[in-house]
Amino acid sequence: MNNVSNYQISKSICHPSIVDTNTSVLHEGDLLFRMGDKLDGVYMVNSGAVKLFATTESGDEHIIRFCMPGDLLGLGSLGDGISRTNAVVLDIANVSLIPISTVLSRSDGFNLGAFMDKIATTMGHESEHSLMLSRCTAGRRLAWFLMEFSRGQASRGLSPNKFIVPMIRSDIALFLGLAVETVSRELARLCKQGIVKKNLRHIEILDLDRLRAISEAEDVAPKTKARSNSSSYH
Amino acid sequence: MNNVSNYQISKSICHPSIVDTNTSVLHEGDLLFRMGDKLDGVYMVNSGAVKLFATTESGDEHIIRFCMPGDLLGLGSLGDGISRTNAVVLDIANVSLIPISTVLSRSDGFNLGAFMDKIATTMGHESEHSLMLSRCTAGRRLAWFLMEFSRGQASRGLSPNKFIVPMIRSDIALFLGLAVETVSRELARLCKQGIVKKNLRHIEILDLDRLRAISEAEDVAPKTKARSNSSSYH
DNA sequence: CGCGTTTTTGATCTAACTCAAGCTTTGTGG
DNA sequence: CCACAAAGCTTGAGTTAGATCAAAAACGCG
């Protein structure tokens, strides 16, 4: 990962002095926090990858999102400071803590607008994720996942066509609400179509346009028709 | 809806003077805003019900959540002020605008902590919704929906056992990622089991415990097994 | 090299969708 | 106030996408 761009991402929210004093490095498999933990603030991922997930009593997990450089973690605890999710490091990561007091105390070093902006972006992603889970075919979910990852790469100045994903197949499955076997099969299909090339976690996108087309397919769900809403406009 | 409690909810975030000057009443079918609109802030629902949803090019909609008294709307636009969602009134509603400038300018009348708290709660709900969409049976999704609605009623000082839901079946279907027919069938099943009683939008929960049991059933998905994560703890 | 983990492929099964149709409720105009 | 139309809800029958079960192949670390 590129340290220069990571540093810039952090700076946009916090003054360097805030970041520097609260940074730590975690390794693959490390738990950043788990459900029920008391958190002192919100974490920002500077490098590496962290998976954020919820677990049920029965031990099943649902992956909420994969946090990459620039992403915030632990937002759900902003209220009472108690985390409702678990965070595990997938790839050696550098994360910094933004204390809740910093967020609320409007010191000069903290950019509340940029912070709100990140929250809004995060919520937007969650909505899209939710849309994918509710009304899309397995093939489309996977295509969307790859497109999103590719976009993320591009936004971090890395190659949007060739990358190594930090998660294993079952993580992808858990994120997309599919069985591992389905993820494997759909990925195989994309390969046969010449749209991507894969070798375990090494992914190469050969035809971004076609992949985008699949991810945006207009076959979302000709099921339930919406109520006609178009009446007066406030 | 109970005006006294609604007022109290608003007051916890904004000083009354802020709320009073930005309040308006909207009727069923009214559009509060739609995707692409420029918003001047975040809306708070004081009474009534508003549905928040995204639409795809093909006209399908995905309902993100139903906003009830005390809920915030338009959080996704906190960054650039552009809404990524549509908001339509289901039940005559009183909403007030919290200008973005109020949020960012830390005036005495604005409680940033309470605001963050609401954001955190909202994110928690979204995660739960997402979990339901990804790994649960139709029956469990519906049970969860009813439980959540019931909890909301209780938190607003209304009956948790008997209420009139503000949305039609297809809205519930769109929210839960199911076909209308499935919602209808599952609701019929709950009735046959003596757990609820229904008459169109009038719902009576006869056995809250059993409904909760269904909504929390431990059959979430014995599908994909999670990677063993339990290693070092930060 | 050997063993546990991850990935893949094949065969079967099932929950929920789709299609179709009837019924109930609500709203509108005469 | 009734008739009719539109919207909403329900039930039945058949189909299917993706889950589950089973097992083999590929990887990678000690």
Short mmCIF file of C-alpha atoms (C1' of nucleotides) in Angstrom, two decimals:
data_model
loop_
_atom_site.label_atom_id
_atom_site.label_comp_id
_atom_site.label_asym_id
_atom_site.label_seq_id
_atom_site.Cartn_x
_atom_site.Cartn_y
_atom_site.Cartn_z
CA MET A 1 0.00 0.00 0.00
CA ASN A 2 1.06 3.53 -0.75
CA ASN A 3 1.94 5.44 2.39
CA VAL A 4 1.85 8.88 0.86
CA SER A 5 -1.75 8.72 -0.28
CA ASN A 6 -2.81 7.04 2.94
CA TYR A 7 -1.40 9.86 4.97
CA GLN A 8 -3.25 12.38 2.87
CA ILE A 9 -6.53 10.60 3.42
CA SER A 10 -6.11 10.81 7.17
CA LYS A 11 -5.11 14.43 7.09
CA SER A 12 -8.36 15.43 5.48
CA ILE A 13 -10.23 14.59 8.66
CA CYS A 14 -7.71 15.06 11.43
CA HIS A 15 -4.69 17.21 11.95
CA PRO A 16 -1.56 15.01 11.74
CA SER A 17 -0.89 15.43 15.44
CA ILE A 18 -4.15 13.74 16.31
CA VAL A 19 -3.47 10.85 13.98
CA ASP A 20 0.15 10.33 14.92
CA THR A 21 -0.52 9.90 18.61
CA ASN A 22 -3.19 7.25 18.10
CA THR A 23 -1.84 4.99 15.42
CA SER A 24 -1.09 1.30 15.67
CA VAL A 25 -0.20 -1.57 13.40
CA LEU A 26 -2.19 -4.81 13.44
CA HIS A 27 -1.58 -8.13 11.76
CA GLU A 28 -3.70 -10.63 9.90
CA GLY A 29 -6.17 -12.25 12.23
CA ASP A 30 -5.93 -9.56 14.90
CA LEU A 31 -9.19 -8.49 16.47
CA LEU A 32 -9.55 -4.72 16.55
CA PHE A 33 -12.70 -4.95 18.63
CA ARG A 34 -15.69 -7.17 19.05
CA MET A 35 -19.38 -6.88 19.77
CA GLY A 36 -20.02 -5.47 23.21
CA ASP A 37 -16.62 -3.82 23.54
CA LYS A 38 -16.41 -0.30 24.84
CA LEU A 39 -14.74 1.86 22.20
CA ASP A 40 -13.07 5.20 22.83
CA GLY A 41 -13.83 6.56 19.43
CA VAL A 42 -13.86 5.71 15.76
CA TYR A 43 -11.06 4.01 13.89
CA MET A 44 -9.70 5.03 10.56
CA VAL A 45 -7.93 2.55 8.34
CA ASN A 46 -4.73 4.00 6.90
CA SER A 47 -3.47 0.89 5.17
CA GLY A 48 -4.30 -2.79 4.92
CA ALA A 49 -7.79 -4.27 5.14
CA VAL A 50 -10.21 -4.92 7.97
CA LYS A 51 -13.46 -6.85 7.83
CA LEU A 52 -16.40 -5.59 9.81
CA PHE A 53 -19.01 -8.16 10.72
CA ALA A 54 -21.79 -9.15 13.08
CA THR A 55 -22.21 -12.58 14.55
CA THR A 56 -25.37 -14.27 15.75
CA GLU A 57 -25.71 -16.46 18.82
CA SER A 58 -25.47 -19.46 16.55
CA GLY A 59 -22.03 -18.42 15.35
CA ASP A 60 -23.00 -17.36 11.86
CA GLU A 61 -21.48 -14.18 10.60
CA HIS A 62 -22.68 -11.47 8.31
CA ILE A 63 -20.02 -9.25 6.81
CA ILE A 64 -21.10 -5.64 6.79
CA ARG A 65 -18.21 -4.31 4.79
CA PHE A 66 -14.53 -4.60 4.06
CA CYS A 67 -12.72 -1.50 5.28
CA MET A 68 -9.93 -0.28 3.07
CA PRO A 69 -7.61 2.73 3.43
CA GLY A 70 -9.63 5.85 4.14
CA ASP A 71 -12.59 4.01 5.64
CA LEU A 72 -14.01 4.58 9.10
CA LEU A 73 -14.74 1.73 11.53
CA GLY A 74 -16.87 1.59 14.62
CA LEU A 75 -19.37 4.26 13.65
CA GLY A 76 -22.14 2.18 15.19
CA SER A 77 -20.70 2.91 18.61
CA LEU A 78 -20.82 6.69 18.28
CA GLY A 79 -23.80 6.81 20.57
CA ASP A 80 -23.09 4.89 23.75
CA GLY A 81 -19.57 3.80 22.87
CA ILE A 82 -20.56 0.13 22.70
CA SER A 83 -19.67 -1.75 19.54
CA ARG A 84 -22.34 -3.82 17.83
CA THR A 85 -19.88 -5.32 15.39
CA ASN A 86 -16.58 -7.20 15.25
CA ALA A 87 -13.53 -6.02 13.35
CA VAL A 88 -10.82 -8.43 12.25
CA VAL A 89 -7.69 -7.58 10.28
CA LEU A 90 -7.41 -9.34 6.91
CA ASP A 91 -4.20 -7.74 5.78
CA ILE A 92 -1.53 -6.11 7.95
CA ALA A 93 -3.12 -2.78 8.75
CA ASN A 94 -2.28 0.61 10.11
CA VAL A 95 -5.23 2.13 11.92
CA SER A 96 -5.64 5.28 13.94
CA LEU A 97 -8.15 6.08 16.62
CA ILE A 98 -10.15 9.27 16.42
CA PRO A 99 -11.32 9.77 20.00
CA ILE A 100 -14.98 10.49 20.47
CA SER A 101 -13.98 13.60 22.40
CA THR A 102 -12.17 14.87 19.32
CA VAL A 103 -15.27 14.35 17.21
CA LEU A 104 -17.53 16.18 19.62
CA SER A 105 -15.24 18.94 20.84
CA ARG A 106 -14.80 20.73 17.54
CA SER A 107 -11.14 21.40 17.98
CA ASP A 108 -9.39 23.14 15.10
CA GLY A 109 -7.58 19.99 14.13
CA PHE A 110 -10.76 18.11 13.40
CA ASN A 111 -12.72 18.56 10.21
CA LEU A 112 -16.32 17.76 11.10
CA GLY A 113 -17.49 18.37 7.55
CA ALA A 114 -15.09 15.81 6.11
CA PHE A 115 -16.11 13.42 8.87
CA MET A 116 -19.80 13.81 8.05
CA ASP A 117 -18.93 13.35 4.42
CA LYS A 118 -17.36 9.99 5.20
CA ILE A 119 -20.38 8.97 7.22
CA ALA A 120 -22.66 9.87 4.35
CA THR A 121 -20.55 7.92 1.88
CA THR A 122 -20.57 4.93 4.18
CA MET A 123 -24.33 5.06 4.49
CA GLY A 124 -24.65 5.25 0.74
CA HIS A 125 -22.58 2.11 0.36
CA GLU A 126 -24.62 0.29 2.94
CA SER A 127 -27.79 1.13 1.06
CA GLU A 128 -26.34 -0.16 -2.17
CA HIS A 129 -25.16 -3.31 -0.45
CA SER A 130 -28.60 -3.78 0.97
CA LEU A 131 -30.13 -3.31 -2.48
CA MET A 132 -27.83 -5.98 -3.89
CA LEU A 133 -28.76 -8.39 -1.13
CA SER A 134 -32.46 -7.94 -1.58
CA ARG A 135 -33.10 -8.13 -5.27
CA CYS A 136 -30.20 -9.38 -7.33
CA THR A 137 -29.01 -12.60 -8.85
CA ALA A 138 -25.81 -14.20 -7.65
CA GLY A 139 -24.03 -13.23 -10.85
CA ARG A 140 -24.93 -9.62 -10.48
CA ARG A 141 -23.91 -9.49 -6.84
CA LEU A 142 -20.49 -10.82 -7.67
CA ALA A 143 -20.05 -8.46 -10.61
CA TRP A 144 -21.02 -5.57 -8.36
CA PHE A 145 -18.55 -6.67 -5.72
CA LEU A 146 -15.72 -6.79 -8.24
CA MET A 147 -16.70 -3.41 -9.68
CA GLU A 148 -16.74 -1.83 -6.26
CA PHE A 149 -13.38 -3.28 -5.40
CA SER A 150 -12.00 -2.08 -8.69
CA ARG A 151 -13.35 1.44 -8.07
CA GLY A 152 -11.77 1.45 -4.64
CA GLN A 153 -8.43 0.49 -6.14
CA ALA A 154 -8.67 3.29 -8.67
CA SER A 155 -9.57 5.84 -6.00
CA ARG A 156 -6.43 4.87 -4.13
CA GLY A 157 -4.31 5.27 -7.21
CA LEU A 158 -3.88 1.54 -7.77
CA SER A 159 -4.73 -0.57 -10.76
CA PRO A 160 -8.47 -1.07 -11.30
CA ASN A 161 -7.84 -4.06 -13.57
CA LYS A 162 -5.45 -6.21 -11.65
CA PHE A 163 -5.35 -6.73 -7.90
CA ILE A 164 -5.19 -9.19 -5.07
CA VAL A 165 -8.30 -9.25 -2.94
CA PRO A 166 -7.57 -9.48 0.79
CA MET A 167 -10.46 -11.82 1.57
CA ILE A 168 -11.10 -15.49 0.97
CA ARG A 169 -14.08 -16.84 -0.98
CA SER A 170 -16.19 -17.50 2.08
CA ASP A 171 -15.76 -13.87 3.16
CA ILE A 172 -17.05 -12.77 -0.22
CA ALA A 173 -19.93 -15.21 0.17
CA LEU A 174 -20.77 -13.92 3.62
CA PHE A 175 -20.67 -10.36 2.34
CA LEU A 176 -22.90 -11.06 -0.65
CA GLY A 177 -25.35 -13.35 1.12
CA LEU A 178 -24.44 -16.36 -1.00
CA ALA A 179 -23.02 -19.82 -0.46
CA VAL A 180 -19.28 -20.19 -1.09
CA GLU A 181 -20.00 -22.66 -3.84
CA THR A 182 -22.13 -20.11 -5.63
CA VAL A 183 -19.39 -17.50 -5.47
CA SER A 184 -16.95 -20.01 -6.86
CA ARG A 185 -19.29 -21.02 -9.67
CA GLU A 186 -20.19 -17.46 -10.66
CA LEU A 187 -16.56 -16.45 -10.70
CA ALA A 188 -15.81 -19.45 -12.89
CA ARG A 189 -18.56 -18.35 -15.22
CA LEU A 190 -17.11 -14.84 -15.54
CA CYS A 191 -13.82 -16.48 -16.46
CA LYS A 192 -15.38 -18.66 -19.13
CA GLN A 193 -16.98 -15.53 -20.60
CA GLY A 194 -13.56 -13.93 -20.79
CA ILE A 195 -14.59 -11.10 -18.48
CA VAL A 196 -12.15 -11.80 -15.66
CA LYS A 197 -9.15 -13.99 -15.02
CA LYS A 198 -8.58 -15.49 -11.59
CA ASN A 199 -6.02 -17.40 -9.65
CA LEU A 200 -7.13 -17.68 -6.05
CA ARG A 201 -7.06 -14.15 -4.67
CA HIS A 202 -5.35 -12.73 -7.74
CA ILE A 203 -8.00 -11.16 -9.90
CA GLU A 204 -7.63 -9.55 -13.28
CA ILE A 205 -10.53 -7.81 -14.96
CA LEU A 206 -10.28 -8.23 -18.71
CA ASP A 207 -13.49 -6.47 -19.69
CA LEU A 208 -14.54 -3.76 -17.26
CA ASP A 209 -17.40 -2.58 -19.47
CA ARG A 210 -19.01 -5.97 -19.65
CA LEU A 211 -18.56 -6.46 -15.92
CA ARG A 212 -20.22 -3.11 -15.27
CA ALA A 213 -23.07 -4.06 -17.57
CA ILE A 214 -23.69 -7.22 -15.57
CA SER A 215 -23.52 -5.33 -12.28
CA GLU A 216 -26.05 -2.79 -13.50
CA ALA A 217 -28.28 -5.19 -15.39
CA GLU A 218 -31.86 -4.08 -15.63
CA ASP A 219 -33.19 -7.40 -14.40
CA VAL A 220 -33.10 -6.34 -10.78
CA ALA A 221 -36.55 -7.70 -10.06
CA PRO A 222 -39.66 -7.38 -12.18
CA LYS A 223 -41.46 -8.66 -9.14
CA THR A 224 -43.29 -6.35 -6.79
CA LYS A 225 -44.43 -3.18 -8.47
CA ALA A 226 -44.10 0.03 -6.53
CA ARG A 227 -47.05 2.15 -5.51
CA SER A 228 -47.49 5.14 -7.77
CA ASN A 229 -46.13 7.99 -5.72
CA SER A 230 -45.80 10.89 -8.06
CA SER A 231 -48.08 13.43 -6.52
CA SER A 232 -47.39 16.85 -5.07
CA TYR A 233 -43.80 17.89 -4.64
CA HIS A 234 -42.93 19.61 -1.41
CA MET B 1 -49.48 10.18 17.15
CA ASN B 2 -48.64 11.66 20.50
CA ASN B 3 -47.49 15.23 20.16
CA VAL B 4 -45.93 15.56 23.54
CA SER B 5 -43.45 12.73 23.10
CA ASN B 6 -42.69 13.82 19.56
CA TYR B 7 -41.76 17.25 20.71
CA GLN B 8 -39.47 15.83 23.33
CA ILE B 9 -37.68 13.74 20.75
CA SER B 10 -36.94 16.78 18.63
CA LYS B 11 -35.79 18.83 21.57
CA SER B 12 -33.09 16.35 22.41
CA ILE B 13 -31.23 17.25 19.24
CA CYS B 14 -32.22 20.84 18.52
CA HIS B 15 -33.28 23.76 20.58
CA PRO B 16 -37.01 24.36 19.97
CA SER B 17 -36.28 27.58 18.14
CA ILE B 18 -34.39 25.73 15.46
CA VAL B 19 -37.14 23.19 15.03
CA ASP B 20 -40.03 25.61 15.06
CA THR B 21 -38.70 27.74 12.25
CA ASN B 22 -38.18 24.82 9.90
CA THR B 23 -41.22 22.66 10.34
CA SER B 24 -43.75 21.67 7.73
CA VAL B 25 -46.66 19.30 7.36
CA LEU B 26 -46.85 16.87 4.47
CA HIS B 27 -49.62 14.57 3.30
CA GLU B 28 -49.82 11.02 2.10
CA GLY B 29 -48.10 10.63 -1.23
CA ASP B 30 -46.11 13.85 -0.93
CA LEU B 31 -42.50 13.66 -2.06
CA LEU B 32 -40.13 15.13 0.51
CA PHE B 33 -37.19 14.81 -1.86
CA ARG B 34 -35.94 12.54 -4.56
CA MET B 35 -32.65 11.15 -5.84
CA GLY B 36 -30.43 13.89 -7.17
CA ASP B 37 -32.13 16.69 -5.26
CA LYS B 38 -30.01 19.22 -3.49
CA LEU B 39 -30.86 19.14 0.22
CA ASP B 40 -30.17 21.94 2.68
CA GLY B 41 -29.78 19.64 5.62
CA VAL B 42 -31.22 16.64 7.33
CA TYR B 43 -34.89 16.10 8.07
CA MET B 44 -36.32 14.87 11.30
CA VAL B 45 -39.69 13.18 11.41
CA ASN B 46 -41.82 14.51 14.27
CA SER B 47 -44.99 12.62 13.47
CA GLY B 48 -46.40 10.43 10.74
CA ALA B 49 -44.41 8.06 8.58
CA VAL B 50 -42.08 8.47 5.63
CA LYS B 51 -40.61 5.79 3.43
CA LEU B 52 -37.05 6.15 2.26
CA PHE B 53 -36.14 4.28 -0.89
CA ALA B 54 -33.85 4.03 -3.88
CA THR B 55 -34.99 3.41 -7.41
CA THR B 56 -33.10 1.83 -10.26
CA GLU B 57 -33.19 2.94 -13.89
CA SER B 58 -35.65 0.14 -14.54
CA GLY B 59 -38.13 1.59 -12.05
CA ASP B 60 -37.74 -0.99 -9.34
CA GLU B 61 -37.52 0.27 -5.84
CA HIS B 62 -35.73 -0.88 -2.75
CA ILE B 63 -37.02 0.44 0.53
CA ILE B 64 -34.19 1.37 2.83
CA ARG B 65 -36.30 2.10 5.88
CA PHE B 66 -39.56 3.46 7.15
CA CYS B 67 -38.97 6.64 9.11
CA MET B 68 -41.10 7.09 12.17
CA PRO B 69 -41.19 9.90 14.75
CA GLY B 70 -37.71 10.63 15.99
CA ASP B 71 -35.95 9.31 12.88
CA LEU B 72 -33.57 11.28 10.69
CA LEU B 73 -33.88 11.43 6.92
CA GLY B 74 -31.41 12.42 4.25
CA LEU B 75 -28.25 11.49 6.10
CA GLY B 76 -26.76 10.20 2.87
CA SER B 77 -26.57 13.76 1.60
CA LEU B 78 -24.50 15.07 4.50
CA GLY B 79 -21.44 15.13 2.31
CA ASP B 80 -22.16 16.98 -0.89
CA GLY B 81 -25.80 17.81 -0.16
CA ILE B 82 -27.07 15.60 -2.97
CA SER B 83 -29.67 13.00 -2.06
CA ARG B 84 -29.18 9.44 -3.21
CA THR B 85 -32.62 8.39 -2.07
CA ASN B 86 -36.29 9.30 -2.40
CA ALA B 87 -38.58 10.08 0.50
CA VAL B 88 -42.35 9.75 0.23
CA VAL B 89 -44.88 10.40 2.95
CA LEU B 90 -47.00 7.38 3.91
CA ASP B 91 -48.97 8.99 6.67
CA ILE B 92 -49.59 12.70 7.21
CA ALA B 93 -46.29 13.83 8.65
CA ASN B 94 -44.73 16.71 10.45
CA VAL B 95 -41.06 17.05 9.58
CA SER B 96 -38.46 19.64 10.45
CA LEU B 97 -35.30 20.54 8.64
CA ILE B 98 -32.02 20.65 10.52
CA PRO B 99 -29.84 22.82 8.27
CA ILE B 100 -26.43 21.44 7.49
CA SER B 101 -24.99 24.70 8.80
CA THR B 102 -26.58 24.00 12.18
CA VAL B 103 -24.99 20.58 12.28
CA LEU B 104 -21.53 21.86 11.46
CA SER B 105 -21.51 25.15 13.32
CA ARG B 106 -21.82 23.81 16.84
CA SER B 107 -24.25 26.40 18.03
CA ASP B 108 -25.48 26.04 21.57
CA GLY B 109 -28.90 24.94 20.39
CA PHE B 110 -27.57 21.88 18.63
CA ASN B 111 -26.64 18.70 20.45
CA LEU B 112 -23.98 17.05 18.32
CA GLY B 113 -23.70 14.11 20.70
CA ALA B 114 -27.39 13.30 20.40
CA PHE B 115 -27.14 13.71 16.65
CA MET B 116 -24.23 11.26 16.45
CA ASP B 117 -26.19 8.93 18.65
CA LYS B 118 -29.04 8.92 16.16
CA ILE B 119 -26.65 8.29 13.30
CA ALA B 120 -25.15 5.36 15.16
CA THR B 121 -28.58 3.90 15.88
CA THR B 122 -29.54 4.29 12.26
CA MET B 123 -26.42 2.50 11.11
CA GLY B 124 -27.11 -0.30 13.55
CA HIS B 125 -30.57 -0.77 12.11
CA GLU B 126 -29.23 -0.80 8.59
CA SER B 127 -26.79 -3.54 9.51
CA GLU B 128 -29.54 -5.61 11.04
CA HIS B 129 -31.72 -5.07 8.00
CA SER B 130 -28.87 -6.14 5.80
CA LEU B 131 -28.36 -9.26 7.91
CA MET B 132 -32.03 -10.14 7.53
CA LEU B 133 -31.85 -9.69 3.77
CA SER B 134 -28.81 -11.85 3.37
CA ARG B 135 -29.44 -14.95 5.37
CA CYS B 136 -32.97 -15.38 6.61
CA THR B 137 -36.10 -17.20 5.60
CA ALA B 138 -39.17 -15.25 4.56
CA GLY B 139 -40.93 -16.17 7.80
CA ARG B 140 -38.13 -14.87 9.90
CA ARG B 141 -37.86 -11.62 7.96
CA LEU B 142 -41.51 -10.90 8.48
CA ALA B 143 -41.37 -11.79 12.17
CA TRP B 144 -38.40 -9.46 12.55
CA PHE B 145 -40.23 -6.69 10.75
CA LEU B 146 -43.21 -6.98 13.07
CA MET B 147 -41.00 -7.13 16.15
CA GLU B 148 -39.14 -4.01 15.09
CA PHE B 149 -42.36 -2.18 14.44
CA SER B 150 -43.69 -3.27 17.78
CA ARG B 151 -40.53 -2.07 19.54
CA GLY B 152 -40.82 1.27 17.80
CA GLN B 153 -44.39 1.61 18.99
CA ALA B 154 -43.36 0.85 22.54
CA SER B 155 -40.52 3.36 22.44
CA ARG B 156 -43.03 6.01 21.41
CA GLY B 157 -45.31 5.12 24.27
CA LEU B 158 -47.86 3.38 22.06
CA SER B 159 -49.18 -0.15 22.21
CA PRO B 160 -46.64 -2.76 21.15
CA ASN B 161 -49.40 -5.34 20.62
CA LYS B 162 -51.92 -3.57 18.51
CA PHE B 163 -51.27 -1.06 15.79
CA ILE B 164 -51.96 0.04 12.25
CA VAL B 165 -48.94 -0.17 9.99
CA PRO B 166 -48.64 2.82 7.66
CA MET B 167 -47.44 0.80 4.67
CA ILE B 168 -49.10 -1.54 2.24
CA ARG B 169 -48.05 -5.15 1.66
CA SER B 170 -45.90 -4.39 -1.34
CA ASP B 171 -43.94 -1.83 0.71
CA ILE B 172 -43.24 -4.50 3.28
CA ALA B 173 -42.21 -6.84 0.48
CA LEU B 174 -39.87 -4.25 -1.02
CA PHE B 175 -38.35 -3.60 2.38
CA LEU B 176 -37.81 -7.27 3.17
CA GLY B 177 -36.64 -8.31 -0.28
CA LEU B 178 -39.59 -10.64 -0.83
CA ALA B 179 -42.45 -10.98 -3.30
CA VAL B 180 -45.78 -9.53 -2.13
CA GLU B 181 -47.33 -12.98 -2.34
CA THR B 182 -44.74 -14.33 0.05
CA VAL B 183 -45.44 -11.58 2.57
CA SER B 184 -49.12 -12.33 2.34
CA ARG B 185 -48.60 -16.06 2.76
CA GLU B 186 -46.22 -15.75 5.70
CA LEU B 187 -48.55 -13.33 7.44
CA ALA B 188 -51.38 -15.80 6.89
CA ARG B 189 -49.26 -18.51 8.43
CA LEU B 190 -48.57 -16.43 11.55
CA CYS B 191 -52.31 -15.98 11.87
CA LYS B 192 -53.02 -19.69 11.55
CA GLN B 193 -50.46 -20.29 14.30
CA GLY B 194 -52.31 -17.87 16.52
CA ILE B 195 -49.32 -15.57 16.81
CA VAL B 196 -50.85 -12.53 15.18
CA LYS B 197 -54.22 -11.33 14.02
CA LYS B 198 -54.56 -9.19 10.93
CA ASN B 199 -57.10 -7.19 9.04
CA LEU B 200 -55.42 -5.30 6.22
CA ARG B 201 -53.13 -2.81 7.91
CA HIS B 202 -54.53 -3.47 11.36
CA ILE B 203 -52.16 -5.82 13.13
CA GLU B 204 -52.51 -7.37 16.54
CA ILE B 205 -49.72 -9.41 18.05
CA LEU B 206 -51.19 -12.15 20.22
CA ASP B 207 -47.96 -13.87 21.22
CA LEU B 208 -44.97 -11.54 21.31
CA ASP B 209 -42.69 -14.20 22.77
CA ARG B 210 -43.34 -16.65 20.01
CA LEU B 211 -42.92 -13.92 17.41
CA ARG B 212 -39.61 -12.94 18.94
CA ALA B 213 -38.51 -16.57 18.94
CA ILE B 214 -39.19 -16.81 15.22
CA SER B 215 -37.40 -13.55 14.51
CA GLU B 216 -34.33 -14.74 16.42
CA ALA B 217 -34.44 -18.36 15.30
CA GLU B 218 -31.08 -20.01 15.27
CA ASP B 219 -31.50 -21.29 11.76
CA VAL B 220 -30.00 -18.18 10.24
CA ALA B 221 -27.80 -20.11 7.85
CA PRO B 222 -25.69 -23.16 8.61
CA LYS B 223 -24.15 -22.50 5.24
CA THR B 224 -20.79 -20.84 4.89
CA LYS B 225 -18.64 -21.32 7.94
CA ALA B 226 -16.61 -18.38 9.10
CA ARG B 227 -12.84 -18.39 9.13
CA SER B 228 -11.48 -19.01 12.62
CA ASN B 229 -10.46 -15.55 13.70
CA SER B 230 -9.75 -15.81 17.39
CA SER B 231 -6.12 -14.85 17.56
CA SER B 232 -4.39 -12.00 19.33
CA TYR B 233 -6.54 -9.27 20.80
CA HIS B 234 -5.42 -5.75 20.20
"C1'" DC C 1 6.28 -34.40 2.58
"C1'" DG C 2 1.93 -34.25 5.04
"C1'" DC C 3 -1.99 -32.23 6.78
"C1'" DG C 4 -5.33 -28.55 7.35
"C1'" DT C 5 -7.43 -24.96 4.70
"C1'" DT C 6 -9.32 -23.16 0.62
"C1'" DT C 7 -11.34 -23.71 -3.83
"C1'" DT C 8 -13.79 -26.07 -7.23
"C1'" DT C 9 -17.17 -29.12 -9.48
"C1'" DG C 10 -21.18 -32.25 -9.63
"C1'" DA C 11 -25.86 -33.88 -8.21
"C1'" DT C 12 -29.93 -33.10 -5.78
"C1'" DC C 13 -33.37 -30.52 -3.23
"C1'" DT C 14 -36.18 -26.71 -1.66
"C1'" DA C 15 -37.74 -22.05 -0.42
"C1'" DA C 16 -39.45 -18.57 -2.63
"C1'" DC C 17 -40.61 -16.53 -7.12
"C1'" DT C 18 -43.64 -16.24 -11.07
"C1'" DC C 19 -47.94 -16.55 -13.23
"C1'" DA C 20 -52.82 -16.71 -12.86
"C1'" DA C 21 -57.04 -15.74 -10.91
"C1'" DG C 22 -60.41 -14.48 -7.51
"C1'" DC C 23 -61.76 -11.69 -3.68
"C1'" DT C 24 -62.04 -7.41 -0.74
"C1'" DT C 25 -61.66 -2.73 0.02
"C1'" DT C 26 -61.58 2.01 -1.35
"C1'" DG C 27 -62.61 5.75 -4.15
"C1'" DT C 28 -65.41 8.19 -7.82
"C1'" DG C 29 -69.20 9.85 -10.47
"C1'" DG C 30 -73.95 9.78 -11.55
"C1'" DC D 1 -76.71 5.75 -2.18
"C1'" DC D 2 -75.42 2.57 -5.66
"C1'" DA D 3 -72.41 0.99 -9.60
"C1'" DC D 4 -68.27 0.52 -11.29
"C1'" DA D 5 -63.26 0.84 -11.48
"C1'" DA D 6 -58.99 0.73 -9.51
"C1'" DA D 7 -56.01 -0.66 -5.92
"C1'" DG D 8 -54.78 -3.91 -2.62
"C1'" DC D 9 -54.76 -8.56 -0.73
"C1'" DT D 10 -54.93 -13.55 -0.91
"C1'" DT D 11 -54.54 -18.32 -2.54
"C1'" DG D 12 -53.16 -22.03 -5.78
"C1'" DA D 13 -50.02 -24.40 -9.06
"C1'" DG D 14 -45.81 -24.86 -11.36
"C1'" DT D 15 -40.85 -23.36 -12.00
"C1'" DT D 16 -36.25 -22.15 -10.82
"C1'" DA D 17 -32.11 -19.97 -8.75
"C1'" DG D 18 -29.35 -21.00 -5.53
"C1'" DA D 19 -28.65 -23.84 -1.21
"C1'" DT D 20 -27.14 -28.15 0.47
"C1'" DC D 21 -24.60 -32.35 0.41
"C1'" DA D 22 -20.59 -34.81 -1.20
"C1'" DA D 23 -16.10 -35.23 -2.67
"C1'" DA D 24 -12.03 -34.21 -5.13
"C1'" DA D 25 -8.33 -31.07 -6.38
"C1'" DA D 26 -5.11 -27.22 -5.37
"C1'" DC D 27 -2.60 -24.66 -2.18
"C1'" DG D 28 0.64 -23.46 1.54
"C1'" DC D 29 2.79 -23.77 5.86
"C1'" DG D 30 5.43 -26.42 9.47
#
